[in-house]
Amino acid sequence: MPNEADRTSADDVAQQSPDDDPAESDGESSQSAGSRRRYLAAFGATVAVVIIVLGLLPSALSSMYREPRGQAVDQVYDLFTGEEVAV
């Protein structure tokens, strides 16, 4: 066995033992099917929110670009009739 002073980080990595979880060695996960579905649903919701935000980003950027220059159009609409209200 090499001297402790002669050891390198590669020796430390090589000496570490793999995780000895029998459930993972059989190809099974420790998660139940229900929790896996919840994680998948949460991941899907997160992806949907990211896609919506990225889809709205060009509109928001163009609006922010126009606003400081005074070129933004202030249009106010009545909530119940949908008609434009003079500001």
Tab-separated table of C-alpha atoms in Angstrom, residues 19-76:
chain	number	residue	atom	x	y	z
A	19	ASP	CA	-23.271	2.857	-3.487
A	20	ASP	CA	-24.338	-0.570	-2.253
A	21	ASP	CA	-28.100	-0.027	-2.468
A	22	PRO	CA	-29.612	-3.372	-3.528
A	23	ALA	CA	-32.735	-1.748	-5.002
A	24	GLU	CA	-30.645	0.289	-7.428
A	25	SER	CA	-28.450	-2.646	-8.396
A	26	ASP	CA	-31.517	-4.570	-9.627
A	27	GLY	CA	-32.467	-1.697	-11.921
A	28	GLU	CA	-35.337	-0.625	-9.671
A	29	SER	CA	-35.626	2.879	-8.315
A	30	SER	CA	-36.382	3.703	-4.703
A	31	GLN	CA	-39.192	6.040	-5.858
A	32	SER	CA	-42.757	4.842	-6.074
A	33	ALA	CA	-44.744	5.147	-9.285
A	34	GLY	CA	-46.948	7.846	-7.738
A	35	SER	CA	-44.046	10.062	-6.769
A	36	ARG	CA	-42.484	9.551	-10.192
A	37	ARG	CA	-45.735	10.756	-11.809
A	38	ARG	CA	-45.809	13.809	-9.535
A	39	TYR	CA	-42.225	14.664	-10.451
A	40	LEU	CA	-43.041	14.235	-14.121
A	41	ALA	CA	-46.132	16.448	-13.800
A	42	ALA	CA	-44.108	19.123	-11.997
A	43	PHE	CA	-41.422	18.925	-14.670
A	44	GLY	CA	-44.061	19.266	-17.399
A	45	ALA	CA	-45.594	22.296	-15.671
A	46	THR	CA	-42.149	23.874	-15.329
A	47	VAL	CA	-41.390	23.308	-19.008
A	48	ALA	CA	-44.773	24.813	-19.963
A	49	VAL	CA	-44.109	27.943	-17.875
A	50	VAL	CA	-40.642	28.349	-19.390
A	51	ILE	CA	-42.055	28.019	-22.919
A	52	ILE	CA	-44.785	30.588	-22.180
A	53	VAL	CA	-42.251	33.035	-20.715
A	54	LEU	CA	-39.920	32.618	-23.684
A	55	GLY	CA	-42.874	33.085	-26.048
A	56	LEU	CA	-43.881	36.348	-24.372
A	57	LEU	CA	-40.326	37.652	-24.114
A	58	PRO	CA	-40.154	39.361	-27.550
A	59	SER	CA	-43.360	41.282	-26.860
A	60	ALA	CA	-42.133	42.387	-23.445
A	61	LEU	CA	-38.725	43.426	-24.780
A	62	SER	CA	-40.218	45.499	-27.589
A	63	SER	CA	-42.581	47.175	-25.127
A	64	MET	CA	-39.701	47.999	-22.774
A	65	TYR	CA	-37.693	49.348	-25.712
A	66	ARG	CA	-40.507	51.696	-26.809
A	67	GLU	CA	-41.534	52.941	-23.357
A	68	PRO	CA	-38.518	55.166	-22.466
A	69	ARG	CA	-38.656	56.792	-25.904
A	70	GLY	CA	-42.245	57.902	-25.431
A	71	GLN	CA	-43.409	55.863	-28.409
A	72	ALA	CA	-45.609	53.533	-26.416
A	73	VAL	CA	-49.306	53.783	-27.118
A	74	ASP	CA	-51.442	54.084	-24.016
A	75	GLN	CA	-54.625	52.253	-24.833
A	76	VAL	CA	-57.067	51.695	-22.007
